[in-house]
Short mmCIF file of N, CA and C in Angstrom, two decimals:
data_model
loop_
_atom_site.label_atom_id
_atom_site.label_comp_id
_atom_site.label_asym_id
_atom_site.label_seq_id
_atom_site.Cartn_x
_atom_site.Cartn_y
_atom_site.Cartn_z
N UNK A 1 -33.79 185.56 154.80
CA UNK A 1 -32.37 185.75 154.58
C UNK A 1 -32.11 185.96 153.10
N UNK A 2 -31.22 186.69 152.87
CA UNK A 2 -30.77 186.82 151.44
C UNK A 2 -29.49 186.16 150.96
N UNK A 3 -29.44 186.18 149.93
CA UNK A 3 -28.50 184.99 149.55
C UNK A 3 -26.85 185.98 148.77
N UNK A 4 -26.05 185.92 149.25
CA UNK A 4 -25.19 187.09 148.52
C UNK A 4 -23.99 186.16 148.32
N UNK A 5 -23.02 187.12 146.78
CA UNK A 5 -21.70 186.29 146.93
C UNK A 5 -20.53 187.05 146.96
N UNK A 6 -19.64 186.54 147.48
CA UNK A 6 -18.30 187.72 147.73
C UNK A 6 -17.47 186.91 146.85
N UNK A 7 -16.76 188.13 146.25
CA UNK A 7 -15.51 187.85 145.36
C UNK A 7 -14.18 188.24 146.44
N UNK A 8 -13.13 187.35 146.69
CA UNK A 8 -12.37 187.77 147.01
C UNK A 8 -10.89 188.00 146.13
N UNK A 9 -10.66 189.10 146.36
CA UNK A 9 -9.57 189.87 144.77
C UNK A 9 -8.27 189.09 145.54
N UNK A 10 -7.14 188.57 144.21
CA UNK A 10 -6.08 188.09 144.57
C UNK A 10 -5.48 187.27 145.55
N UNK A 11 -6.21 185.92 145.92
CA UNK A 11 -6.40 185.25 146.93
C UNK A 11 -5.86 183.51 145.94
N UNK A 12 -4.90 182.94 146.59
CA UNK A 12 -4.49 182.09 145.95
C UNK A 12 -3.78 182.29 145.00
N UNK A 13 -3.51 182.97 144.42
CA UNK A 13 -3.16 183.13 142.61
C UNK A 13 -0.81 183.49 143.00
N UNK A 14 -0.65 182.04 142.23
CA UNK A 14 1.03 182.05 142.09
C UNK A 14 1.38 181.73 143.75
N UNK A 15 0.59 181.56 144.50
CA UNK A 15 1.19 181.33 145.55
C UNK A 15 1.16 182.25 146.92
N UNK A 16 0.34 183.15 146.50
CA UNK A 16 0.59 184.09 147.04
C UNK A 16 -0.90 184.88 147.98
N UNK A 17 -0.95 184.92 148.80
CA UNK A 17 -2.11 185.63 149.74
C UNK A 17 -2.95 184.01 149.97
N UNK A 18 -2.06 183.05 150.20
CA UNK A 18 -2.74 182.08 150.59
C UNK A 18 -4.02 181.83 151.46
N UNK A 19 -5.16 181.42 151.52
CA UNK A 19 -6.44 181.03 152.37
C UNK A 19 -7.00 179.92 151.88
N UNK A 20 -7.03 179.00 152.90
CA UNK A 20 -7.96 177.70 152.73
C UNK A 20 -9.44 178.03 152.69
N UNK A 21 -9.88 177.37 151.57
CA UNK A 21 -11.25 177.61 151.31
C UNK A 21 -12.50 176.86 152.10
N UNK A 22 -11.40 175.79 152.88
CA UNK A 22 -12.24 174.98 154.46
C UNK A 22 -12.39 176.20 155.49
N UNK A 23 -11.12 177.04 155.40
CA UNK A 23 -10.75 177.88 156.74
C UNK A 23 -11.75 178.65 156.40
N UNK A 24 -11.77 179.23 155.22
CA UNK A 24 -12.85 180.72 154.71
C UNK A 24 -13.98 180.22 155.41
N UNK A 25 -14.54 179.56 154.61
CA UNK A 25 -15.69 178.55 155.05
C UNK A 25 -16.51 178.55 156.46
N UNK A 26 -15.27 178.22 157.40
CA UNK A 26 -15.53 178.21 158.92
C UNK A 26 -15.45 179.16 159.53
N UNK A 27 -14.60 180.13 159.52
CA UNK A 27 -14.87 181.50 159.91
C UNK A 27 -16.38 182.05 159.29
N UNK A 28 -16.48 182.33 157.94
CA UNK A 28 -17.98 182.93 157.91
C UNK A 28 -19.35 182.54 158.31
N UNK A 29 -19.02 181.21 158.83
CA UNK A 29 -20.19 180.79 159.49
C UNK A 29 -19.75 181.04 160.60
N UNK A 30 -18.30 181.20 161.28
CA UNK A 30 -18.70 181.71 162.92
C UNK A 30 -19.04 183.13 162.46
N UNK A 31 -19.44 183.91 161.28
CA UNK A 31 -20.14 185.14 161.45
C UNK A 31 -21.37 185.19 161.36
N UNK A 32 -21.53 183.90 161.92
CA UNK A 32 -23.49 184.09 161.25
C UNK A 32 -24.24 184.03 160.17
N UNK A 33 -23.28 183.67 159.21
CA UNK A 33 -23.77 183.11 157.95
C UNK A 33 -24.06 181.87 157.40
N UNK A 34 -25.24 181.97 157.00
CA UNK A 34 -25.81 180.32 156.62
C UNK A 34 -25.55 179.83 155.28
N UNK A 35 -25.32 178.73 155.17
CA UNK A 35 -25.36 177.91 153.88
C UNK A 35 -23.94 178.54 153.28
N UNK A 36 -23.19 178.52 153.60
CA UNK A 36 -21.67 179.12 153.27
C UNK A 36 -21.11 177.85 152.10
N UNK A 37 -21.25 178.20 150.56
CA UNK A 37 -20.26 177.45 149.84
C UNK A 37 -19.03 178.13 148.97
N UNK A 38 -18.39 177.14 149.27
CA UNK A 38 -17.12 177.81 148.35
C UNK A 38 -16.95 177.29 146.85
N UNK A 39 -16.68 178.54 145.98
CA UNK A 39 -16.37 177.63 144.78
C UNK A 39 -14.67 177.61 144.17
N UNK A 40 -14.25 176.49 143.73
CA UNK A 40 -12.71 177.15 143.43
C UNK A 40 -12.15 177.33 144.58
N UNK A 41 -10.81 177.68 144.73
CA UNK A 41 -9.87 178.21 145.43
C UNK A 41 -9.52 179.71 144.97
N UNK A 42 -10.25 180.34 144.08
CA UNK A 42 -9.91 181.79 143.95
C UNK A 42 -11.25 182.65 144.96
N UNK A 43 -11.16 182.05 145.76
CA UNK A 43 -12.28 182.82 146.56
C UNK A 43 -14.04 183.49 145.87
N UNK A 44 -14.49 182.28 145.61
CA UNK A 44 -15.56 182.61 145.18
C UNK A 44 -16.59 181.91 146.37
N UNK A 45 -17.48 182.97 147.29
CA UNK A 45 -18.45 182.33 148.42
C UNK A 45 -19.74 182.89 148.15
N UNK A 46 -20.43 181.86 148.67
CA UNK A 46 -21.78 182.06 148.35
C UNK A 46 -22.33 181.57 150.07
N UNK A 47 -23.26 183.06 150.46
CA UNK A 47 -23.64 182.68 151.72
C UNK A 47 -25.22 183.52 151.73
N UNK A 48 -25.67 182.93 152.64
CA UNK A 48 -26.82 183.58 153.31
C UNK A 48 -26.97 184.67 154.46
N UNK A 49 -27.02 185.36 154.36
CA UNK A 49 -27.33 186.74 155.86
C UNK A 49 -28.63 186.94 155.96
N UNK A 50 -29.01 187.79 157.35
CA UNK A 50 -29.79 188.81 157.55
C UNK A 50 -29.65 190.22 157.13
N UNK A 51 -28.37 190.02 157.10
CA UNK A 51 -27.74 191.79 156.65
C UNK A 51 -28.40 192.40 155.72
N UNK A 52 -28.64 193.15 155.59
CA UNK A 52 -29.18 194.07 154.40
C UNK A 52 -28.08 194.65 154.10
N UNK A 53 -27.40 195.27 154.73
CA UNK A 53 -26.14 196.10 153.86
C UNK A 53 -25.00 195.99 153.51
N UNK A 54 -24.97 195.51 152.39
CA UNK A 54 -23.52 195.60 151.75
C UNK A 54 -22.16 196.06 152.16
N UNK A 55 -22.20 197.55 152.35
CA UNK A 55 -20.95 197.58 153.35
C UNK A 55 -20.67 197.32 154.49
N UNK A 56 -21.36 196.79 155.14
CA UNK A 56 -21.48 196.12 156.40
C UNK A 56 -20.54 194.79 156.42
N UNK A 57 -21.59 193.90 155.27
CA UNK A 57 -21.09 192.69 155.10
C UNK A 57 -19.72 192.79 154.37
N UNK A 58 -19.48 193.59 154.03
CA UNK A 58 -17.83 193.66 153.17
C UNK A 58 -16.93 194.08 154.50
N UNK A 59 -17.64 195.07 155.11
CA UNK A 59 -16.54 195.35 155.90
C UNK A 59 -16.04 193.94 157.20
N UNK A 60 -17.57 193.45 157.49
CA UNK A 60 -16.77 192.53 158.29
C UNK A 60 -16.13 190.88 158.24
N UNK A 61 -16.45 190.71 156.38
CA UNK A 61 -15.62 189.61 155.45
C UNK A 61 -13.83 190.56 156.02
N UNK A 62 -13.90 191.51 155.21
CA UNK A 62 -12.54 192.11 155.22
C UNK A 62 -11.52 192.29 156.80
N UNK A 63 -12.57 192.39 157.69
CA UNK A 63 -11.90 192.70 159.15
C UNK A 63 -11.51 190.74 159.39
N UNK A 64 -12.52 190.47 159.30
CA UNK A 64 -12.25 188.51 159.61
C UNK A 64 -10.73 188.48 159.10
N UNK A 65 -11.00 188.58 157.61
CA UNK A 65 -9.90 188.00 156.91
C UNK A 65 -8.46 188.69 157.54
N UNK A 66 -8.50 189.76 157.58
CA UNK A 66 -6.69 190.48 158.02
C UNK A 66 -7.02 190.01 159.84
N UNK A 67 -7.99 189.20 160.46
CA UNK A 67 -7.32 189.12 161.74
C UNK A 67 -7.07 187.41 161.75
N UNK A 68 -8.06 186.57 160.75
CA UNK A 68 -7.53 185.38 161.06
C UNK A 68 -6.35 185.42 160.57
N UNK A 69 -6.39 185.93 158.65
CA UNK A 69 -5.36 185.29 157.53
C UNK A 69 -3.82 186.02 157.82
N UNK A 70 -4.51 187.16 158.47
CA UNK A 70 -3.73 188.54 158.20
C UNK A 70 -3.30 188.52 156.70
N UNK A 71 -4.29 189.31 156.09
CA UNK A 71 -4.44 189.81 154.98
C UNK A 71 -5.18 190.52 154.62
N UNK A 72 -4.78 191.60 153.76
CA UNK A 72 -5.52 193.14 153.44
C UNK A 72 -5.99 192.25 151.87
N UNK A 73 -7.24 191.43 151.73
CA UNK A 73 -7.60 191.27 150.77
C UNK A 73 -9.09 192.19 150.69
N UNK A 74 -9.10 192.82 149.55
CA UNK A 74 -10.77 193.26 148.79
C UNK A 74 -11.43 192.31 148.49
N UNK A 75 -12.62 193.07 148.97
CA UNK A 75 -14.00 192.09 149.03
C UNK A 75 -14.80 192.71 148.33
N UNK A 76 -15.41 192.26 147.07
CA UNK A 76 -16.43 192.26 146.08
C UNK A 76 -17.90 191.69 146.85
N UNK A 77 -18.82 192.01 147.08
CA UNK A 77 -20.10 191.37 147.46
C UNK A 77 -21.06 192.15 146.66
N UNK A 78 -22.37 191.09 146.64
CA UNK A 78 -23.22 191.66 145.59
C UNK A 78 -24.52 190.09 145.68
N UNK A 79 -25.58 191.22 145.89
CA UNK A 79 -26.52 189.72 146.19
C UNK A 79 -26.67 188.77 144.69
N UNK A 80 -27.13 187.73 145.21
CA UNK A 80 -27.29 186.52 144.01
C UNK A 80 -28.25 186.73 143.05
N UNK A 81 -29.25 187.34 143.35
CA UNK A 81 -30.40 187.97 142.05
C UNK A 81 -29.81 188.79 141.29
N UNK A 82 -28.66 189.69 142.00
CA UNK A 82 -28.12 190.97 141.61
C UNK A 82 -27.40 190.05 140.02
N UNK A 83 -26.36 189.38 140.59
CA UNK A 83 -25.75 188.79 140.01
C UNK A 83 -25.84 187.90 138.79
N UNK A 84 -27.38 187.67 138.93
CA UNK A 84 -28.02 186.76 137.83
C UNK A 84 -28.80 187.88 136.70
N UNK A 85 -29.43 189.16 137.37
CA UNK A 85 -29.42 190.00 136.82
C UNK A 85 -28.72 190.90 136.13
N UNK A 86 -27.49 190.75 136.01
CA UNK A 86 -26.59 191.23 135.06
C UNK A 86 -26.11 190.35 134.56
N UNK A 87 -25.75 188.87 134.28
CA UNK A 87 -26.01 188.21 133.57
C UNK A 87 -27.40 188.09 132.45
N UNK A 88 -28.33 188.64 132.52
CA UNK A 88 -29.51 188.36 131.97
C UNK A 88 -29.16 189.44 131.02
N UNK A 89 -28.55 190.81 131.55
CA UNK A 89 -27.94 191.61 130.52
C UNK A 89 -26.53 192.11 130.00
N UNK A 90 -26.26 190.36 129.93
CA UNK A 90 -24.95 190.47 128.97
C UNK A 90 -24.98 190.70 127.85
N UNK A 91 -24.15 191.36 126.96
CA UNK A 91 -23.96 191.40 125.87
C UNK A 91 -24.42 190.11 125.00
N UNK A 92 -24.58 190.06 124.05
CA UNK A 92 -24.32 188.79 123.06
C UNK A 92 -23.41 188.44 122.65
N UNK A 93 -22.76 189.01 122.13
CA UNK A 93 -21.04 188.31 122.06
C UNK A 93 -20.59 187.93 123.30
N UNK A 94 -20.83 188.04 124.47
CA UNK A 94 -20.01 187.29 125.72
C UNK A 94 -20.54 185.98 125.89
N UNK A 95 -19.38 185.35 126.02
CA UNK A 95 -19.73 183.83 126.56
C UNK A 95 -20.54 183.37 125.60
N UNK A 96 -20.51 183.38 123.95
CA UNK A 96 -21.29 182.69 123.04
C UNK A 96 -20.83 181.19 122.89
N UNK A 97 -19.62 180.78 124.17
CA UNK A 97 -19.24 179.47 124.17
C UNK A 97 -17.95 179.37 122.44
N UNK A 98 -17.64 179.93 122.40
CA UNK A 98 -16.50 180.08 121.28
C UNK A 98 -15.28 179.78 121.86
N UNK A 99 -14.71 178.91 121.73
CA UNK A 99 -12.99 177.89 122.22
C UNK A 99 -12.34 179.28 121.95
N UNK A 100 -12.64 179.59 121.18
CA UNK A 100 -10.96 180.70 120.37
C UNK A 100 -11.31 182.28 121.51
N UNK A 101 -12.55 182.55 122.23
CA UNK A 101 -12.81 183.90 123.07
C UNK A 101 -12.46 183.59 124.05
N UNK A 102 -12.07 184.18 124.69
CA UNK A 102 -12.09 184.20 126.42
C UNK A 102 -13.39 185.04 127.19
N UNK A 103 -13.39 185.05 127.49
CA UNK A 103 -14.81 185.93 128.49
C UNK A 103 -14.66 185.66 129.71
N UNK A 104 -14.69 186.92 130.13
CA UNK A 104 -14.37 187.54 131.54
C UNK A 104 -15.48 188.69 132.22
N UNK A 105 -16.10 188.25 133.27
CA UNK A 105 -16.38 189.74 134.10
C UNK A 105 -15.61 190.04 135.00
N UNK A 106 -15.48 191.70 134.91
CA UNK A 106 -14.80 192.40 135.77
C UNK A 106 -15.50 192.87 136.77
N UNK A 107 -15.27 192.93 137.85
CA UNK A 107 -16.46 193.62 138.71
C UNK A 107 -15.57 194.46 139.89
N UNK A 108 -15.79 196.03 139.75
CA UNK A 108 -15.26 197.16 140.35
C UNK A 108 -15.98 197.36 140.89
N UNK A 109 -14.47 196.78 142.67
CA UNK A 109 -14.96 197.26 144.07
C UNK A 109 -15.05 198.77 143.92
N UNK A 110 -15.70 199.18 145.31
CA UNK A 110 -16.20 200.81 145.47
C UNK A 110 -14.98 200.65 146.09
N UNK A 111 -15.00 202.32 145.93
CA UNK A 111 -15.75 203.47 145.49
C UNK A 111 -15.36 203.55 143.88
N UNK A 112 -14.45 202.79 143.12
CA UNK A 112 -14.03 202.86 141.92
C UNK A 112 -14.96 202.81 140.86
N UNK A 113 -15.06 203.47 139.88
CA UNK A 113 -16.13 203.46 138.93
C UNK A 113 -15.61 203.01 137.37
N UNK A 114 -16.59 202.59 136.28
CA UNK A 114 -16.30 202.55 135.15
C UNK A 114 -15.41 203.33 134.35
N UNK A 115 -15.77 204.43 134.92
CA UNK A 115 -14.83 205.66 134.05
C UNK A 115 -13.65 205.71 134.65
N UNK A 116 -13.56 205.29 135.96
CA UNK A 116 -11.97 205.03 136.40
C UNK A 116 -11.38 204.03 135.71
N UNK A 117 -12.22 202.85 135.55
CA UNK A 117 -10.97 202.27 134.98
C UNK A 117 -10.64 202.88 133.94
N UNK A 118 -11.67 202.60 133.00
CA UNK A 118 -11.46 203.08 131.69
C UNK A 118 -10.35 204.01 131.62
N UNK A 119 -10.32 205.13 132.42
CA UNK A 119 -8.81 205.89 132.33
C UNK A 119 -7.70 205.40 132.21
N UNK A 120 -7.84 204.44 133.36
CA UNK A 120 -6.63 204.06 133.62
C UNK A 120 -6.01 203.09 132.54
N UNK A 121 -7.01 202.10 132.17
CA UNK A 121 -7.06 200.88 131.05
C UNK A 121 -6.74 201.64 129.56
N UNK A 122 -7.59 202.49 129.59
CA UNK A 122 -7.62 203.01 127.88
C UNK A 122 -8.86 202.14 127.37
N UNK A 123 -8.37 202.24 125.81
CA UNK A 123 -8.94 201.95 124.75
C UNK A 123 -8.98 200.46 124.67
N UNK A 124 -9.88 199.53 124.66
CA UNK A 124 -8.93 198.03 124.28
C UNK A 124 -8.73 198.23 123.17
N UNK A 125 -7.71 196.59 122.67
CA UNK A 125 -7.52 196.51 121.23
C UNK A 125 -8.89 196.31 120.54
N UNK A 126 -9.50 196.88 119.58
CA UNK A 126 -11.09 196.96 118.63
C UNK A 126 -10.64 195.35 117.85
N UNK A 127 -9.42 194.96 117.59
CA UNK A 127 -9.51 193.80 116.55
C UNK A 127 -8.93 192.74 117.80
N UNK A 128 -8.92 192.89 118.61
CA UNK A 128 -8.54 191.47 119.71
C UNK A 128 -9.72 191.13 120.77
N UNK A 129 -10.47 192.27 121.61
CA UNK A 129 -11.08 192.62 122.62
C UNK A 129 -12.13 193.43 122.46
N UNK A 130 -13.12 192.96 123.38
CA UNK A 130 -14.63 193.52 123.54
C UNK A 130 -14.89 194.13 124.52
N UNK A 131 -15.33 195.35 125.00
CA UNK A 131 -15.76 195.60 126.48
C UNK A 131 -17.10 196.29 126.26
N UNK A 132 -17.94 195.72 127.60
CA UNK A 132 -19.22 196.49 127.34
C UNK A 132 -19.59 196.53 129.02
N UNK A 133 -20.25 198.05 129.31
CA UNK A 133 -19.97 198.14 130.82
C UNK A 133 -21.41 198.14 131.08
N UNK A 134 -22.00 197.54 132.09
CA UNK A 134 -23.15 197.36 132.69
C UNK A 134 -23.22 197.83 134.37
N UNK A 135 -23.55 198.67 134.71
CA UNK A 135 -23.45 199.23 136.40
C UNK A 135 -22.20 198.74 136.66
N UNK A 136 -21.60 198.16 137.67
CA UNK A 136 -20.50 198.19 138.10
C UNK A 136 -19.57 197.04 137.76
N UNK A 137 -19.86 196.56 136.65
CA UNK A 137 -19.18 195.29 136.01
C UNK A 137 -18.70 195.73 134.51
N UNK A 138 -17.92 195.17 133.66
CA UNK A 138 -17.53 195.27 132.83
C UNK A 138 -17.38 193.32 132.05
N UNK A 139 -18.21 193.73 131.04
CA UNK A 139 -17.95 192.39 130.41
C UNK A 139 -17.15 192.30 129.55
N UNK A 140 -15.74 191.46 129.96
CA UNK A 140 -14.63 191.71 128.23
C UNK A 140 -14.48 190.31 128.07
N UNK A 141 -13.88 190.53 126.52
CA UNK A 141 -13.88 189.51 125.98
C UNK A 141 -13.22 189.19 125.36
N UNK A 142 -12.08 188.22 125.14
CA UNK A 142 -10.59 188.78 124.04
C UNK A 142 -10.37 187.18 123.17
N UNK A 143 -9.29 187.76 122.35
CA UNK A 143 -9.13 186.39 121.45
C UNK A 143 -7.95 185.43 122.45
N UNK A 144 -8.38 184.52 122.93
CA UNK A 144 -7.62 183.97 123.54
C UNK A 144 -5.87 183.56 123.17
N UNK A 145 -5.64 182.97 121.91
CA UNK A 145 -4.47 183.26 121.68
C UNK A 145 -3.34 184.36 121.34
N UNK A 146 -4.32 185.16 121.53
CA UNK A 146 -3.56 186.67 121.06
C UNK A 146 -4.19 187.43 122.66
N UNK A 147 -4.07 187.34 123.71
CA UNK A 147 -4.10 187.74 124.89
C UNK A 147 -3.33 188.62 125.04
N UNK A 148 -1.82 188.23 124.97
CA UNK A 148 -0.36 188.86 125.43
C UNK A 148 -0.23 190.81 124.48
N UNK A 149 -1.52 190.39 123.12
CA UNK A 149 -1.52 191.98 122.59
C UNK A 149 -2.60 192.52 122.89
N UNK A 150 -3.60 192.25 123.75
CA UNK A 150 -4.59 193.20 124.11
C UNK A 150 -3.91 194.09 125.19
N UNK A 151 -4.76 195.38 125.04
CA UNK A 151 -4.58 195.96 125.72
C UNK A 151 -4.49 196.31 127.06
N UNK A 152 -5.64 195.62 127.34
CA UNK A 152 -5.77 195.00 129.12
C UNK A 152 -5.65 194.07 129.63
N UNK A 153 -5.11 193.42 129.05
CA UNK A 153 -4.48 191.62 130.09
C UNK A 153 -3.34 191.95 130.99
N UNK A 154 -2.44 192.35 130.58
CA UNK A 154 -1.42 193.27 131.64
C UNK A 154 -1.87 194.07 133.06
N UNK A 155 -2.79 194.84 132.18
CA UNK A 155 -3.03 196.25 132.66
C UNK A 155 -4.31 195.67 134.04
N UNK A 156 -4.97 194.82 133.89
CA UNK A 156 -5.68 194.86 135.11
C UNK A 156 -5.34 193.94 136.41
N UNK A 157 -3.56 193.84 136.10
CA UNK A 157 -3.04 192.95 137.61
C UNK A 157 -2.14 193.90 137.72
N UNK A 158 -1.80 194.88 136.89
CA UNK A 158 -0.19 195.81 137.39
C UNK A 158 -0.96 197.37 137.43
N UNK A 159 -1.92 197.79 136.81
CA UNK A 159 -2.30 199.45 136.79
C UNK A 159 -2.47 199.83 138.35
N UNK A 160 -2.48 200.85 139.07
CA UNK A 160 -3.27 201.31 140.18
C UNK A 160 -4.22 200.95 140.21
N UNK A 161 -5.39 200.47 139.46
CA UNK A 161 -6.75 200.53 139.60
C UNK A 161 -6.79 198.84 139.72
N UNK A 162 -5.70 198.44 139.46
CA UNK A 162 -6.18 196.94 139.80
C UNK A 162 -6.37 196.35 141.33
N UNK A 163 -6.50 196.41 142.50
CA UNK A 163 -6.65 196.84 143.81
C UNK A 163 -7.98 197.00 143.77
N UNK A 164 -8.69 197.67 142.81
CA UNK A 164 -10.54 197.61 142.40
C UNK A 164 -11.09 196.96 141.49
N UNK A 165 -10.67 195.87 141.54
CA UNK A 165 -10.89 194.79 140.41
C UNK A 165 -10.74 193.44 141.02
N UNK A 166 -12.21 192.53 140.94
CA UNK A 166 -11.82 191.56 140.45
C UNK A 166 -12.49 190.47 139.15
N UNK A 167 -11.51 189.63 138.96
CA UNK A 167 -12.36 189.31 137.77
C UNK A 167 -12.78 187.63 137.92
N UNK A 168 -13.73 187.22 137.15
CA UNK A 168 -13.50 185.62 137.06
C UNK A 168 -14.22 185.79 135.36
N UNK A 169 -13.94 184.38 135.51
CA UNK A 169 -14.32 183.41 133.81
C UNK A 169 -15.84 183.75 134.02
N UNK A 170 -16.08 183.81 132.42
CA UNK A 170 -18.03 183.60 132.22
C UNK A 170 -18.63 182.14 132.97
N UNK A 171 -18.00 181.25 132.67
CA UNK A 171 -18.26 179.82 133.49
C UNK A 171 -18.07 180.10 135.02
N UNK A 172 -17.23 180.58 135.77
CA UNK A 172 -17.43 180.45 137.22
C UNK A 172 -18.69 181.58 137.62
N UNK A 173 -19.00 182.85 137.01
CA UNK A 173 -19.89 183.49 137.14
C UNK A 173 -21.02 183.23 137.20
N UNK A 174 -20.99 182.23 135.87
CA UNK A 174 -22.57 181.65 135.99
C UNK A 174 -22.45 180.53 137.13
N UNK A 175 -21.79 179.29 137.28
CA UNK A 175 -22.24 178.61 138.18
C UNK A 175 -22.17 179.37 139.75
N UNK A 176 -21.33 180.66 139.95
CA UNK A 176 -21.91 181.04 141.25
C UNK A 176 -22.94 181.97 141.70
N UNK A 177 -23.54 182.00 140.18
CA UNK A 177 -25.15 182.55 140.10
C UNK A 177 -26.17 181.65 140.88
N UNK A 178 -25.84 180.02 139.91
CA UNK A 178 -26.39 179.25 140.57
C UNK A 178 -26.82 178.56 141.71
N UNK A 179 -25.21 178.62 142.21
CA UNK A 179 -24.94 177.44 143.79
C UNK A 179 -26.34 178.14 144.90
#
């Protein structure tokens, strides 16, 4: 069995697209998935399959969810080596553990690509924000108290392209490398 983790985009956040992370939980093991943990309440799961294919397993996270939750939430999946392997090629400036940075991966659902966002996003700010794109993730990185003037803190919950995005902290990334 392989070990994979799904991001689920905009789930919990203000109140809104509510799912219990007991409920998540129990449904994906009535799909046949082993060792099902949850991390957080922003939908971070870590499970085991037979599946080999990715869109398979996205598509039938995504069908579960709009018939238990009824909800059209995106599903990010991506096996756990995968995951630790682009961590291994993060940048150096990400996540150097600095109070004053924020660090974030982005990780763009398909069919959406780097250069899409980038269109859509632009330029970041060069004196607030860092971005450096690795296959289908984007590692940014901004000055935390000056957030509200980067260029993309806005821009990746209100653009069109946000719908192919989701993001978490350098800290939840790595520990759901781990679990």
């Amino acid at each position: 069995m392989k070990r994979y983790v799904a991001l689920l985009r905009g789930i919990n956040v203000g109140g809104k697209n509510k799912i219990s992370m007991k409920d998540l939980k129990s449904n994906l093991e009535n799909l046949a998935y082993g060792n099902v943990k949850t991390y957080l309440n922003s939908g971070n799961v870590i499970f085991s399959s037979e599946e080999r294919n990715i869109a398979n397993l996205k598509c039938q996270i995504e069908t579960m969810i709009k018939q238990e939750f009824n909800l059209d939430i995106p599903v990010y999946i991506i096996l756990q080596e995968h995951l630790k392997d682009i961590l291994n090629n993060a940048p150096t400036w990400w996540h150097d553990n600095g109070k004053e940075i924020y660090d974030n991966l982005i990780f763009i659902i398909p069919p959406a690509t780097f250069a899409d966002v980038y269109a859509e996003l632009k330029e970041p700010n060069k004196d607030l924000e860092k971005i450096s794109n690795y296959e289908d993730v984007i590692f940014w990185s901004f000055v935390r108290k000056d957030y509200n003037k980067t260029n993309w803190w806005a821009k990746t919950s209100t653009a069109k392209i946000s719908n192919s995005l989701t993001i978490r902290t350098a800290n939840t990334v790595k520990k759901i490398a781990d679990m």
